[in-house]
Coordinates of C-alpha atoms in Angstrom, one line a residue:
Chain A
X1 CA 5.2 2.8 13.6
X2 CA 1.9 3.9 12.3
X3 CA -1.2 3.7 15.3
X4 CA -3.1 0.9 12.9
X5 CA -3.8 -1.9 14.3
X6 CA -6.1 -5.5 12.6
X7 CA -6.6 -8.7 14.5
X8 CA -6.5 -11.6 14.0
X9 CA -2.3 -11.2 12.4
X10 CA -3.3 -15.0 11.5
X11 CA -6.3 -16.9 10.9
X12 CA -6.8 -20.5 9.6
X13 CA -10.2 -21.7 9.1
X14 CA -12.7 -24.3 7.2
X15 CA -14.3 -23.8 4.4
X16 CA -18.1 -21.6 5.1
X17 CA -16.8 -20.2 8.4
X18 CA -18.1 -16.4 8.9
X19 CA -15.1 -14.9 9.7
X20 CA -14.6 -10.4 10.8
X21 CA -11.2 -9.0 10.1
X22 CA -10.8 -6.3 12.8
X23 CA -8.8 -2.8 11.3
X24 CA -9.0 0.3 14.1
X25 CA -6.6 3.4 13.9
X26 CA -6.4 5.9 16.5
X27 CA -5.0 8.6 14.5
X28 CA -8.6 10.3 13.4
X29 CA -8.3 9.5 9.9
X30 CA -11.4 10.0 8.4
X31 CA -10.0 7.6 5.1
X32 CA -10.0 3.4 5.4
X33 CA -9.0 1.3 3.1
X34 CA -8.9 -2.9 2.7
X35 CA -5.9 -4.2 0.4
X36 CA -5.7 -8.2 -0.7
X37 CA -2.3 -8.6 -1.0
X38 CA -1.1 -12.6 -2.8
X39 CA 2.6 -13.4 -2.0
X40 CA 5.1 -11.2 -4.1
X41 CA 2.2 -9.3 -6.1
X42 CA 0.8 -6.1 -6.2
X43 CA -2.0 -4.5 -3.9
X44 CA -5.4 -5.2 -5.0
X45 CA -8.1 -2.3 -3.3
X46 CA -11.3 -3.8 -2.6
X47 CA -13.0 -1.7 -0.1
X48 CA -12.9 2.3 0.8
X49 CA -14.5 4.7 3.1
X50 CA -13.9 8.6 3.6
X51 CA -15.5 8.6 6.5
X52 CA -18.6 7.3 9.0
X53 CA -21.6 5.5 7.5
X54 CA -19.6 6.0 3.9
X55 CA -18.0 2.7 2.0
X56 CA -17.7 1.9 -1.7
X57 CA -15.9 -1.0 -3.2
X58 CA -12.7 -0.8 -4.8
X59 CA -11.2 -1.8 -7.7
X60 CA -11.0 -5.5 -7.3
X61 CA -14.9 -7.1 -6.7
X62 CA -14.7 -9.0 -3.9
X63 CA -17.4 -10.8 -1.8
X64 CA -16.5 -9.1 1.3
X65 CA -18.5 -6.0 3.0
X66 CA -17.4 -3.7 5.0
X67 CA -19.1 -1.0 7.6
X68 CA -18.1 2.1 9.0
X69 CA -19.7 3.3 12.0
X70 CA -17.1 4.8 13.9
X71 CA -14.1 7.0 12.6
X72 CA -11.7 4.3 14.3
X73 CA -13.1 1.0 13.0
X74 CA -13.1 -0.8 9.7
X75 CA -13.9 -4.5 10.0
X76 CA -14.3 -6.5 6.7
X77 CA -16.3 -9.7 6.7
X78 CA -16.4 -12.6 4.8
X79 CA -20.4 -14.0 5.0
X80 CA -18.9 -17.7 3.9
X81 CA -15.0 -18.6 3.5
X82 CA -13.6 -20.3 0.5
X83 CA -10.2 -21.6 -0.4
X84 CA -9.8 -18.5 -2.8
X85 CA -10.3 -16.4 -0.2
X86 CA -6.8 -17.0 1.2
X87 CA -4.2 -14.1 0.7
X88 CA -3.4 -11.1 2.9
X89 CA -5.5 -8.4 3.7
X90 CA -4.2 -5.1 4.4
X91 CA -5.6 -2.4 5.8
X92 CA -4.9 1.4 5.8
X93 CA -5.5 4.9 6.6
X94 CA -5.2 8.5 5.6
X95 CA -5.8 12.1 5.7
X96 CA -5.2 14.7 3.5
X97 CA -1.9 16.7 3.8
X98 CA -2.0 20.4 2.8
X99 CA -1.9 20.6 -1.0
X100 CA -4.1 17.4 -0.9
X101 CA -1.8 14.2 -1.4
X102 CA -2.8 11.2 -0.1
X103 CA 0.0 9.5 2.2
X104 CA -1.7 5.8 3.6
X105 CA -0.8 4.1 6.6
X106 CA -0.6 0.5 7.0
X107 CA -1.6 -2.4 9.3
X108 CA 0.4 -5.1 9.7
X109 CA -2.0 -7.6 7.8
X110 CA -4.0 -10.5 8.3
X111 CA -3.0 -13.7 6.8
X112 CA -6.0 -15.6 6.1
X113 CA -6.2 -19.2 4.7
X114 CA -9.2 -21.4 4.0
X115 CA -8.8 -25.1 4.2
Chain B
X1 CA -4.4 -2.3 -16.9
X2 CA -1.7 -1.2 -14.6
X3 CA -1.4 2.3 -13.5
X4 CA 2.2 2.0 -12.0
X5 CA 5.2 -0.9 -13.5
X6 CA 8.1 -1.5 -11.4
X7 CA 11.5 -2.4 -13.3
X8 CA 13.6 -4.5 -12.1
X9 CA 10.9 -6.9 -10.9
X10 CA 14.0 -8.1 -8.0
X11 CA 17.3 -7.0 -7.8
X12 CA 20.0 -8.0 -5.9
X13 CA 23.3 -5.7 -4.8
X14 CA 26.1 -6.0 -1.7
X15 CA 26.0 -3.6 1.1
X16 CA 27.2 -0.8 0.3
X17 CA 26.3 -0.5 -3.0
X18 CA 23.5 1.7 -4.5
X19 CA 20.4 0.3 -5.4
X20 CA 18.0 2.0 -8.4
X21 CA 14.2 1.4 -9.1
X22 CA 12.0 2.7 -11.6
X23 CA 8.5 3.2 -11.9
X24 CA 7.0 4.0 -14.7
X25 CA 3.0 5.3 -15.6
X26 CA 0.6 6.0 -17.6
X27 CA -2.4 8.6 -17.1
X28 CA -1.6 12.0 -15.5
X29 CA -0.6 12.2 -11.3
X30 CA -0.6 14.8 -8.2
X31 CA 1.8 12.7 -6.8
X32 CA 3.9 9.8 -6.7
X33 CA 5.2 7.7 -3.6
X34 CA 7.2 5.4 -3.0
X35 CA 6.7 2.7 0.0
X36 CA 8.7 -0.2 1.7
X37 CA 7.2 -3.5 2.6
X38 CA 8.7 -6.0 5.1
X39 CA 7.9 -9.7 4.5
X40 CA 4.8 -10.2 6.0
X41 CA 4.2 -6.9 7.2
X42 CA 2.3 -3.5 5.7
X43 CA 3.6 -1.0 4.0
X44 CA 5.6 2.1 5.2
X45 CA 5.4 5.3 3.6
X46 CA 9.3 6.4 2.0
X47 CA 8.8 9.3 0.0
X48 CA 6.8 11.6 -1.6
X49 CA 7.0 13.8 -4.5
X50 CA 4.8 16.2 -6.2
X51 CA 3.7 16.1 -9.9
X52 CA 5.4 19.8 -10.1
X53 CA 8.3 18.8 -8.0
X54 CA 11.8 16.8 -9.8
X55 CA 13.6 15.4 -7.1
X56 CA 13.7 14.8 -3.8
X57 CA 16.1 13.4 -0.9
X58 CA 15.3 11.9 2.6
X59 CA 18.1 10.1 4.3
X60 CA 20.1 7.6 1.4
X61 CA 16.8 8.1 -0.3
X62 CA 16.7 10.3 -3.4
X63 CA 13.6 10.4 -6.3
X64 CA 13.0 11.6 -9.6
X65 CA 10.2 12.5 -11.4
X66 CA 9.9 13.0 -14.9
X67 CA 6.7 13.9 -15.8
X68 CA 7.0 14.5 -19.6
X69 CA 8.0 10.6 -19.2
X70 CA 6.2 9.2 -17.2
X71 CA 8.5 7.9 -14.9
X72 CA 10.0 7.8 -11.4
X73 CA 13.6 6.5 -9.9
X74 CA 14.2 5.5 -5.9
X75 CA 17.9 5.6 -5.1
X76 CA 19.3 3.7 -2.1
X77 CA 22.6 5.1 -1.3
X78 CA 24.9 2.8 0.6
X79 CA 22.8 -0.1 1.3
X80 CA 22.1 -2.1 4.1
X81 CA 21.3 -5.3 5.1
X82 CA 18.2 -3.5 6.6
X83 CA 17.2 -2.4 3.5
X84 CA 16.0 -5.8 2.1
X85 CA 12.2 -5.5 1.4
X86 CA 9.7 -5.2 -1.3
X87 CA 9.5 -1.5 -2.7
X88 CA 6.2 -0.1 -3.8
X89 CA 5.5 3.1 -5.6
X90 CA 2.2 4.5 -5.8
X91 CA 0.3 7.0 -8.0
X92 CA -2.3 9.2 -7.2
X93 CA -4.2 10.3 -10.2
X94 CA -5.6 13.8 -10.8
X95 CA -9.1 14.5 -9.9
X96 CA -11.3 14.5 -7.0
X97 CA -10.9 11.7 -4.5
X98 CA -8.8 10.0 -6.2
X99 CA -6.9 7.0 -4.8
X100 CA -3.4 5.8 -4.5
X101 CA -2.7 2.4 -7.2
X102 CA 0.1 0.6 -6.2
X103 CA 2.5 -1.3 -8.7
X104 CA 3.4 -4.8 -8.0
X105 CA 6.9 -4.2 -6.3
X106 CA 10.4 -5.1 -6.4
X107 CA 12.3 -7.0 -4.2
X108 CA 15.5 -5.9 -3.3
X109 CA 17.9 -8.3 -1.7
X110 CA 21.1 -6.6 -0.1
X111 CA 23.7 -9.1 0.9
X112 CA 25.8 -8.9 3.8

């Protein structure tokens, strides 16, 4: 088992709630990542960081933002929830491994849904 | 489009058996991996091979590489129940900071 953790595991909420998905990893990986994962489908990056004070958005656009202000925390937040916000968000870490490949570790997800 | 296709998008065997997946790509890699997902859960890293590397074995687990291809195999030898999960693999491209693109997985169904 990989030392990620993200809280809440489950979250239900109404419609313009400002909601903070919690990712920390006490492994000292200076790389974060945020996945949206929908049911069966493929992994959808929409936030990065290599490292403190450093994010960029992924390859998905999403309205979420992210920080980075310690090496051990990534929270994503969503300013105003909508319905097409629900899915799974997945979040995950890495170093580099001599000879430079990039081997990720993965929470266990948050399943959100907005009502 | 999509860096990394899965083929067969689900496939289900008996224990015992031996289960196959292909990936297959399209822009040049350092590496490819392959990952397991549990339903509901994150990923877990399986396997890792090298773009100068053709195989390699971990456990039941064996992967090829063909480069001139484009394409990667996972072998399950002697499935378990256990093994039931969605199967990932992921490509990192060459270049500087480049990051992992995952396929869309297949789900493998091993019956008792």
């Amino acid at each position: 088992e990989a030392d990620i953790y993200q809280t809440p595991r489950y979250l239900v909420i109404g419609t313009g709630k400002k909601i903070t998905l919690e990712c920390s990893q006490t492994m000292g990986h200076d790389k974060m990542y945020w996945y949206q994962q929908d049911p069966g489908m493929e992994l959808h990056l929409i936030h990065y960081s290599y490292g403190v004070n450093s994010t960029e958005k992924g390859d998905l656009s999403s309205e979420s933002t992210v920080s980075r202000i310690r090496t051990e925390h990534f929270p994503l937040t969503l300013e105003s929830a909508r319905p097409s916000h629900t899915s799974q968000y997945l979040c995950a870490s890495s170093e580099y491994e001599r000879g430079g490949a990039d081997t990720q570790y993965f929470g266990p997800g948050t399943r959100l849904t907005v009502l | 489009s999509q860096q990394g296709e899965e083929d067969p998008q689900a496939l289900s065997i008996q224990e015992g058996e031996n289960a196959t997946m292909n990936c297959s790509y399209k822009t040049s890699i350092n590496n490819l991996q392959w990952y397991r997902q549990n339903s509901g859960r994150g990923l877990v890293h399986l396997i890792l091979i090298r773009s100068n590397e053709r195989e390699k074995h971990s456990g039941r687990l064996r992967v090829t590489l063909d480069t001139s291809k484009k394409s990667s195999s996972l072998l399950i030898t002697a499935s378990r129940a256990a093994d039931t999960a969605s199967y990932f693999c992921a490509t990192e491209r060459t270049g500087a900071n480049s990051k992992l693109t995952f396929g869309k997985g297949i789900t493998l169904s091993v019956r008792p």
